[in-house]
Coordinates of C-alpha atoms and ligand atoms in Angstrom, one line a residue:
M9 CA 22.7 65.8 -24.8
G10 CA 22.9 64.6 -28.4
K11 CA 23.6 61.0 -29.4
I12 CA 26.4 58.9 -27.8
T13 CA 28.7 56.6 -29.7
V14 CA 30.2 53.5 -28.1
S15 CA 33.3 52.3 -29.9
L16 CA 35.0 49.0 -29.2
I17 CA 38.3 48.7 -31.1
K18 CA 40.8 45.9 -30.7
A19 CA 44.1 44.6 -32.0
D20 CA 46.7 42.0 -31.1
V21 CA 49.9 44.0 -30.8
G22 CA 52.0 41.6 -28.7
S23 CA 51.5 39.1 -25.9
V24 CA 53.3 37.3 -23.1
A25 CA 54.3 33.6 -23.0
G26 CA 53.3 33.2 -26.7
H27 CA 49.8 34.2 -27.6
V28 CA 48.4 34.0 -24.1
I29 CA 47.7 37.4 -22.6
V30 CA 48.3 41.2 -23.0
P31 CA 50.5 42.1 -20.1
D32 CA 49.7 45.0 -17.7
E33 CA 52.6 47.1 -19.1
I34 CA 50.8 47.2 -22.5
K35 CA 47.4 48.0 -21.0
E36 CA 49.0 50.8 -19.0
V37 CA 50.3 52.4 -22.2
A38 CA 46.8 52.3 -23.6
R39 CA 45.2 53.7 -20.4
N40 CA 47.7 56.6 -20.1
Y41 CA 47.2 57.6 -23.7
L42 CA 43.4 57.4 -23.5
N43 CA 43.4 59.3 -20.3
E44 CA 45.2 62.2 -22.1
K45 CA 42.6 62.1 -24.8
K46 CA 39.8 62.1 -22.2
E47 CA 41.4 65.2 -20.6
E48 CA 41.7 66.9 -24.0
G49 CA 37.9 66.3 -24.3
K50 CA 38.3 64.1 -27.4
I51 CA 36.5 61.2 -25.7
I52 CA 34.1 61.1 -22.8
D53 CA 35.2 57.9 -21.2
F54 CA 37.1 54.7 -21.7
R55 CA 38.1 51.3 -20.4
V56 CA 40.9 49.0 -21.4
F57 CA 40.6 45.1 -21.3
N58 CA 42.4 42.1 -22.7
A59 CA 40.7 39.2 -24.4
G60 CA 43.5 36.8 -24.2
D61 CA 46.2 38.3 -26.5
D62 CA 44.0 41.0 -27.8
L63 CA 44.2 44.6 -26.5
E64 CA 40.6 46.0 -26.3
L65 CA 39.7 49.7 -26.2
L66 CA 36.2 50.6 -25.1
M67 CA 35.5 54.4 -25.7
T68 CA 32.5 56.6 -25.5
H69 CA 32.2 60.0 -27.4
T70 CA 29.9 62.1 -29.4
R71 CA 31.7 61.9 -32.8
G72 CA 29.6 59.2 -34.4
V73 CA 30.8 55.9 -36.0
D74 CA 33.8 55.8 -38.3
S75 CA 35.1 59.1 -36.8
E76 CA 38.6 59.9 -38.0
V77 CA 39.4 61.4 -34.6
I78 CA 38.4 58.3 -32.7
H79 CA 40.0 55.8 -35.1
K80 CA 43.2 57.8 -35.1
I81 CA 43.3 57.7 -31.3
A82 CA 42.9 53.9 -31.4
W83 CA 45.5 53.6 -34.1
D84 CA 48.0 55.7 -32.0
V85 CA 47.3 53.6 -29.0
F86 CA 48.1 50.4 -31.0
K87 CA 51.2 52.0 -32.4
L88 CA 52.5 53.0 -29.0
A89 CA 51.6 49.6 -27.5
A90 CA 53.3 47.8 -30.4
E91 CA 56.5 49.9 -29.8
K92 CA 56.4 49.0 -26.1
A93 CA 55.8 45.4 -27.1
K94 CA 58.9 45.4 -29.3
E95 CA 60.9 47.0 -26.5
L96 CA 59.8 44.2 -24.1
K97 CA 60.4 41.6 -26.8
L98 CA 56.8 40.4 -26.5
Y99 CA 55.5 37.7 -28.7
A100 CA 54.2 38.7 -32.2
A101 CA 54.7 42.4 -31.4
G102 CA 52.8 44.6 -33.8
Q103 CA 51.1 41.6 -35.4
D104 CA 47.7 43.1 -36.3
L105 CA 49.1 46.5 -37.6
L106 CA 49.2 45.6 -41.3
V107 CA 50.2 49.0 -42.7
D108 CA 52.6 51.8 -41.5
A109 CA 50.4 54.8 -42.1
F110 CA 46.9 55.7 -40.8
S111 CA 44.5 56.8 -43.5
G112 CA 41.3 58.1 -41.9
N113 CA 39.9 54.9 -40.6
V114 CA 41.3 51.7 -38.9
R115 CA 39.0 49.5 -41.1
G116 CA 41.2 47.3 -43.3
L117 CA 44.4 48.3 -41.4
G118 CA 44.2 45.3 -39.1
P119 CA 42.2 46.2 -36.0
G120 CA 38.6 45.0 -35.4
V121 CA 35.8 47.5 -34.8
A122 CA 32.3 47.4 -33.3
E123 CA 30.7 50.7 -32.7
M124 CA 27.2 52.2 -32.6
E125 CA 25.6 55.6 -32.2
F126 CA 22.3 56.0 -30.4
T127 CA 20.2 58.2 -28.2
E128 CA 21.0 57.4 -24.5
R129 CA 17.8 56.3 -22.8
K130 CA 16.7 57.3 -19.3
A131 CA 18.8 54.3 -18.2
E132 CA 21.1 52.6 -20.7
P133 CA 22.6 49.2 -19.8
F134 CA 24.8 47.5 -22.3
V135 CA 27.3 44.7 -22.5
A136 CA 30.6 44.5 -24.4
F137 CA 31.6 41.0 -25.5
M138 CA 35.2 40.1 -26.5
M139 CA 36.3 36.8 -27.9
D140 CA 39.7 35.3 -28.4
K141 CA 40.8 32.4 -30.8
T142 CA 37.7 32.6 -33.0
E143 CA 36.0 34.5 -35.9
P144 CA 33.1 37.0 -36.2
G145 CA 30.7 34.3 -37.2
A146 CA 31.1 33.0 -33.6
F147 CA 28.5 35.7 -32.6
N148 CA 25.9 34.5 -35.1
L149 CA 24.4 31.8 -32.8
P150 CA 24.2 33.9 -29.6
I151 CA 23.0 37.1 -31.3
F152 CA 20.3 35.2 -33.2
K153 CA 19.2 33.5 -30.0
I154 CA 19.1 36.8 -28.1
F155 CA 17.0 38.7 -30.7
A156 CA 15.0 35.9 -32.3
D157 CA 14.7 32.8 -30.2
P158 CA 11.7 32.7 -27.9
F159 CA 13.3 29.9 -25.9
T160 CA 16.2 32.2 -25.0
T161 CA 14.4 35.6 -24.8
A162 CA 11.1 35.2 -23.0
G163 CA 10.4 38.8 -23.7
L164 CA 9.8 38.0 -27.4
V165 CA 6.7 36.1 -26.3
I166 CA 5.5 38.0 -23.2
D167 CA 6.7 41.6 -23.5
P168 CA 4.5 43.6 -25.9
K169 CA 7.5 45.9 -26.5
L170 CA 9.6 43.0 -27.9
H171 CA 6.8 41.0 -29.5
N172 CA 7.2 42.4 -33.0
G173 CA 10.8 41.2 -33.3
F174 CA 13.9 42.8 -34.7
V175 CA 15.7 43.5 -38.0
F176 CA 19.0 41.8 -38.7
E177 CA 21.7 43.3 -40.9
I178 CA 23.6 40.4 -42.4
W179 CA 26.9 40.7 -44.3
D180 CA 28.3 38.4 -46.8
I181 CA 32.0 38.9 -45.9
I182 CA 33.3 37.0 -48.9
E183 CA 31.4 39.1 -51.5
N184 CA 31.2 42.3 -49.4
K185 CA 27.5 42.9 -49.6
R186 CA 24.6 43.0 -47.1
V187 CA 20.9 42.3 -46.6
F188 CA 18.4 43.5 -44.0
M189 CA 16.0 40.7 -42.8
K190 CA 13.1 40.6 -40.4
A191 CA 12.6 38.2 -37.5
P192 CA 10.4 36.3 -36.8
E193 CA 8.9 36.6 -40.4
E194 CA 12.0 35.5 -42.2
M195 CA 13.5 33.4 -39.5
Y196 CA 14.2 30.3 -41.6
D197 CA 15.8 32.4 -44.4
I198 CA 17.9 34.2 -41.8
L199 CA 19.1 30.8 -40.4
A200 CA 19.8 29.5 -43.9
L201 CA 22.4 32.3 -44.3
I202 CA 23.9 32.7 -40.8
G203 CA 24.4 28.9 -40.3
S204 CA 27.2 29.4 -42.7
K205 CA 29.1 31.4 -40.2
G206 CA 32.4 31.7 -42.1
R207 CA 30.6 33.7 -44.8
F208 CA 27.4 35.3 -43.5
V209 CA 27.7 37.3 -40.3
I210 CA 25.3 39.3 -38.3
K211 CA 26.6 42.8 -38.4
R212 CA 23.9 44.8 -36.6
V213 CA 20.4 44.4 -35.1
Y214 CA 17.8 47.1 -35.3
P215 CA 14.4 47.6 -33.6
K216 CA 11.4 47.5 -35.9
E217 CA 9.4 50.6 -37.1
G218 CA 6.7 51.7 -34.7
G219 CA 8.2 50.3 -31.6
A220 CA 9.5 51.8 -28.4
L221 CA 13.0 52.5 -29.8
P222 CA 14.1 54.5 -32.9
P223 CA 14.3 52.0 -35.8
D224 CA 17.4 53.7 -37.3
E225 CA 19.6 53.2 -34.1
P226 CA 21.2 49.8 -33.7
V227 CA 20.8 47.8 -30.6
A228 CA 23.7 45.4 -31.3
V229 CA 26.8 45.4 -33.4
V230 CA 29.5 42.9 -34.2
S231 CA 33.0 43.4 -35.6
T232 CA 33.4 41.7 -39.0
E233 CA 36.9 42.3 -40.2
K234 CA 38.6 39.3 -41.8
L235 CA 42.3 39.7 -41.2
Y236 CA 43.5 37.1 -43.6
K237 CA 41.5 38.6 -46.5
I238 CA 42.9 42.0 -45.7
A239 CA 46.4 40.9 -45.6
G240 CA 46.1 38.4 -48.4
K241 CA 47.7 35.8 -46.1
Y242 CA 47.3 34.5 -42.6
V243 CA 48.2 37.1 -40.0
G244 CA 46.2 35.9 -37.0
K245 CA 42.5 35.3 -36.2
D246 CA 39.9 38.0 -36.3
D247 CA 39.0 37.5 -32.6
P248 CA 35.7 39.4 -32.8
V249 CA 34.0 41.9 -30.4
A250 CA 30.3 42.9 -30.0
I251 CA 28.2 45.4 -28.1
V252 CA 24.6 44.7 -27.1
R253 CA 22.2 47.1 -25.5
A254 CA 19.7 45.7 -22.9
Q255 CA 16.4 46.2 -21.1
S256 CA 13.3 48.4 -21.5
G257 CA 12.0 47.2 -24.9
L258 CA 15.2 45.1 -25.6
P259 CA 16.2 41.7 -24.3
A260 CA 17.0 41.8 -20.5
M261 CA 20.6 41.4 -19.5
G262 CA 19.9 37.9 -18.3
E263 CA 18.3 37.0 -21.6
I264 CA 21.4 38.2 -23.4
L265 CA 23.7 36.2 -21.2
E266 CA 21.4 33.1 -21.4
A267 CA 22.5 32.8 -25.0
F268 CA 26.0 32.0 -23.8
S269 CA 24.9 29.2 -21.5
F270 CA 25.4 26.8 -24.4
P271 CA 29.1 26.4 -25.4
H272 CA 28.6 26.3 -29.1
M273 CA 31.2 25.2 -31.6
V274 CA 33.3 27.9 -33.2
S275 CA 36.4 27.8 -35.5
G276 CA 39.7 29.5 -34.9
W277 CA 41.3 27.5 -32.2
M278 CA 45.0 26.5 -32.4
R279 CA 46.6 28.0 -35.5
G280 CA 43.3 29.3 -36.6
S281 CA 42.6 25.8 -37.9
H282 CA 40.4 24.0 -35.4
N283 CA 36.9 23.8 -34.1
G284 CA 36.1 23.9 -30.5
P285 CA 33.5 25.0 -27.9
I286 CA 33.4 28.7 -26.8
L287 CA 34.1 29.1 -23.0
P288 CA 32.3 32.1 -21.3
V289 CA 34.9 33.2 -18.7
P290 CA 35.5 35.9 -16.0
L291 CA 38.2 38.4 -16.8
K292 CA 40.7 36.6 -14.6
Y293 CA 40.5 33.6 -17.0
S294 CA 40.8 35.7 -20.1
K295 CA 43.9 33.7 -21.3
C296 CA 44.0 30.9 -23.7
T297 CA 46.2 28.1 -22.4
R298 CA 45.1 24.5 -23.3
F299 CA 45.9 23.9 -26.9
D300 CA 46.0 27.7 -27.2
G301 CA 42.3 27.7 -26.0
P302 CA 39.7 26.7 -25.8
P303 CA 38.2 29.8 -27.6
R304 CA 36.7 32.1 -25.0
C305 CA 34.5 35.0 -24.4
I306 CA 34.4 37.7 -21.7
A307 CA 31.5 40.0 -21.1
V308 CA 31.5 43.3 -19.2
G309 CA 28.4 45.2 -18.4
F310 CA 27.9 49.0 -17.9
Q311 CA 25.3 51.7 -17.5
L312 CA 25.9 54.9 -19.5
N313 CA 25.6 58.2 -17.6
N314 CA 25.6 60.9 -20.3
G315 CA 28.4 59.0 -22.1
K316 CA 30.3 58.2 -18.9
L317 CA 30.8 54.5 -18.2
V318 CA 29.5 53.2 -14.9
G319 CA 30.9 49.7 -14.4
P320 CA 32.2 47.2 -15.4
V321 CA 30.4 44.2 -14.1
D322 CA 32.4 41.0 -14.9
L323 CA 29.3 39.2 -16.1
F324 CA 30.6 35.7 -16.6
D325 CA 32.2 35.7 -13.1
D326 CA 29.3 33.7 -11.7
P327 CA 28.8 30.1 -10.7
A328 CA 25.8 30.2 -13.0
F329 CA 28.2 29.7 -15.8
E330 CA 30.2 27.0 -14.1
Y331 CA 28.1 24.2 -15.6
T332 CA 28.6 25.7 -19.1
R333 CA 32.3 25.8 -18.6
M334 CA 32.3 22.1 -17.4
K335 CA 30.2 21.2 -20.4
A336 CA 32.7 23.0 -22.6
M337 CA 35.6 21.2 -21.1
E338 CA 33.9 17.8 -21.7
I339 CA 33.4 18.8 -25.3
T340 CA 37.0 20.0 -25.4
D341 CA 38.2 16.6 -24.3
Y342 CA 36.0 14.8 -26.7
I343 CA 36.9 16.9 -29.8
R344 CA 40.6 17.1 -28.9
R345 CA 40.8 13.3 -29.2
H346 CA 40.2 13.7 -33.0
G347 CA 43.7 15.2 -33.2
P348 CA 44.3 16.0 -36.9
F349 CA 41.0 14.7 -38.1
E350 CA 38.0 16.7 -39.1
P351 CA 35.7 18.0 -37.7
H352 CA 38.2 19.1 -35.0
R353 CA 40.6 20.3 -37.7
L354 CA 38.9 22.6 -40.2
P355 CA 38.4 21.4 -43.7
S356 CA 41.5 22.3 -45.7
E357 CA 39.9 25.2 -47.6
E358 CA 39.2 26.9 -44.3
M359 CA 42.5 26.3 -42.6
E360 CA 44.6 29.3 -42.0
Y361 CA 47.7 27.4 -42.8
T362 CA 48.2 24.0 -44.2
T363 CA 50.9 21.7 -45.4
L364 CA 48.5 19.8 -47.7
P365 CA 49.7 21.4 -51.0
K366 CA 53.3 20.5 -50.2
V367 CA 52.4 16.9 -49.2
L368 CA 50.4 16.5 -52.4
D369 CA 53.3 18.0 -54.4
K370 CA 55.8 15.6 -52.9
L371 CA 53.6 12.7 -53.7
K372 CA 52.5 13.8 -57.2
D373 CA 54.7 11.2 -59.0
R374 CA 53.6 8.4 -56.7
F375 CA 49.9 8.9 -57.2
E376 CA 48.6 6.5 -59.8
P377 CA 45.1 6.1 -61.4
V378 CA 42.7 3.6 -59.9
Ligands
F6R428 C1 47.2 32.9 -32.1 C2 46.7 31.5 -32.2 C3 47.7 30.5 -31.9 C4 48.9 30.4 -32.9 C5 49.8 29.3 -32.5 C6 51.1 29.3 -33.4 O1 46.3 33.8 -31.6 O2 45.6 31.3 -32.4 O3 47.1 29.2 -31.8 O4 48.4 30.2 -34.2 O5 50.3 29.5 -31.2 O6 51.7 30.5 -33.4 P1 53.1 30.9 -34.0 O7 52.9 30.5 -35.5 O8 53.2 32.3 -33.8 O9 54.1 30.1 -33.3
MG429 MG1 48.7 36.8 -30.7
MG430 MG1 43.8 36.8 -30.2

């Protein structure tokens, strides 16, 4: 068997009770259509999830990344789902579909994409992460910890197959350029970039030359679309997704998940304009309620069997993450009490919508020099 591609493509095409969840009727539309495409042999396998109000399509196939066939399938699912959403009068029906016509690739049309092509190993475990009410940079901290922090991934210290470290592909999403950097050698320089998570985002991670895995096949990938840049105005948060491969020369599944035991601060909560902790939750809690949040992350684990998906395992459905959730809620209470003050509210340049220019305009004749 040749290489397998795993594609995770998502969009918010309408939700119930405001921006809370994608209802079953919409997921059913997606499942039915993807089932047809599976029977036609266009994809090998698929699963459909919701991360809060985002419809998530996980597909496997042999067509490589950026395949027109696969992207068209995803686009058609979102179109059909948006039609159904309009029929049901769902909230924000069709929100993330920014153009009417498909043109070869969903990039830039609204949906978010994380996909990678690789040679399926003898046993191939991976995890798909899906976040709601936040931005792609929310993955910087956990992905860095997984592949570069020895206090998270013990294998970096004690497993000879991981000991050489990894290569990070980092994108500047404001100036649309990228750089490849090595860890641990360039760790401090990497952190100097990715600490600015609204601008520099980890796009992919690769094994190093001479290791157990091919250096040209990614081991992790993150979606990096910036919806508001695409549309030129605010049309909803990016709500990113990521795929991470595990074990046998890569971080163990438990090392990967360990990176989510700390509920780090991310931006994108309430009106895309607030900071808050990320809550790792089981699928049943994949719905943003309190102050439209707090931002959350679900994780589903699989084994690949010649491209077929064996799973999912609902990875955060575990009391082991209860303490993280409690901690996150303590932080939530603390930061919520700042109300409209920074650092809960984002600085005005980063807010997705703001009344500040109007307020300043109204007061312009009343401001006097001091
Ligand atoms: C949407 C989101 C929400 C909305 C808020 C206002 O995913 O993050 O916090 O921004 O509910 O939504 P509208 O303007 O649609 O009433
Ligand atoms: Mg929504
Ligand atoms: Mg969302």
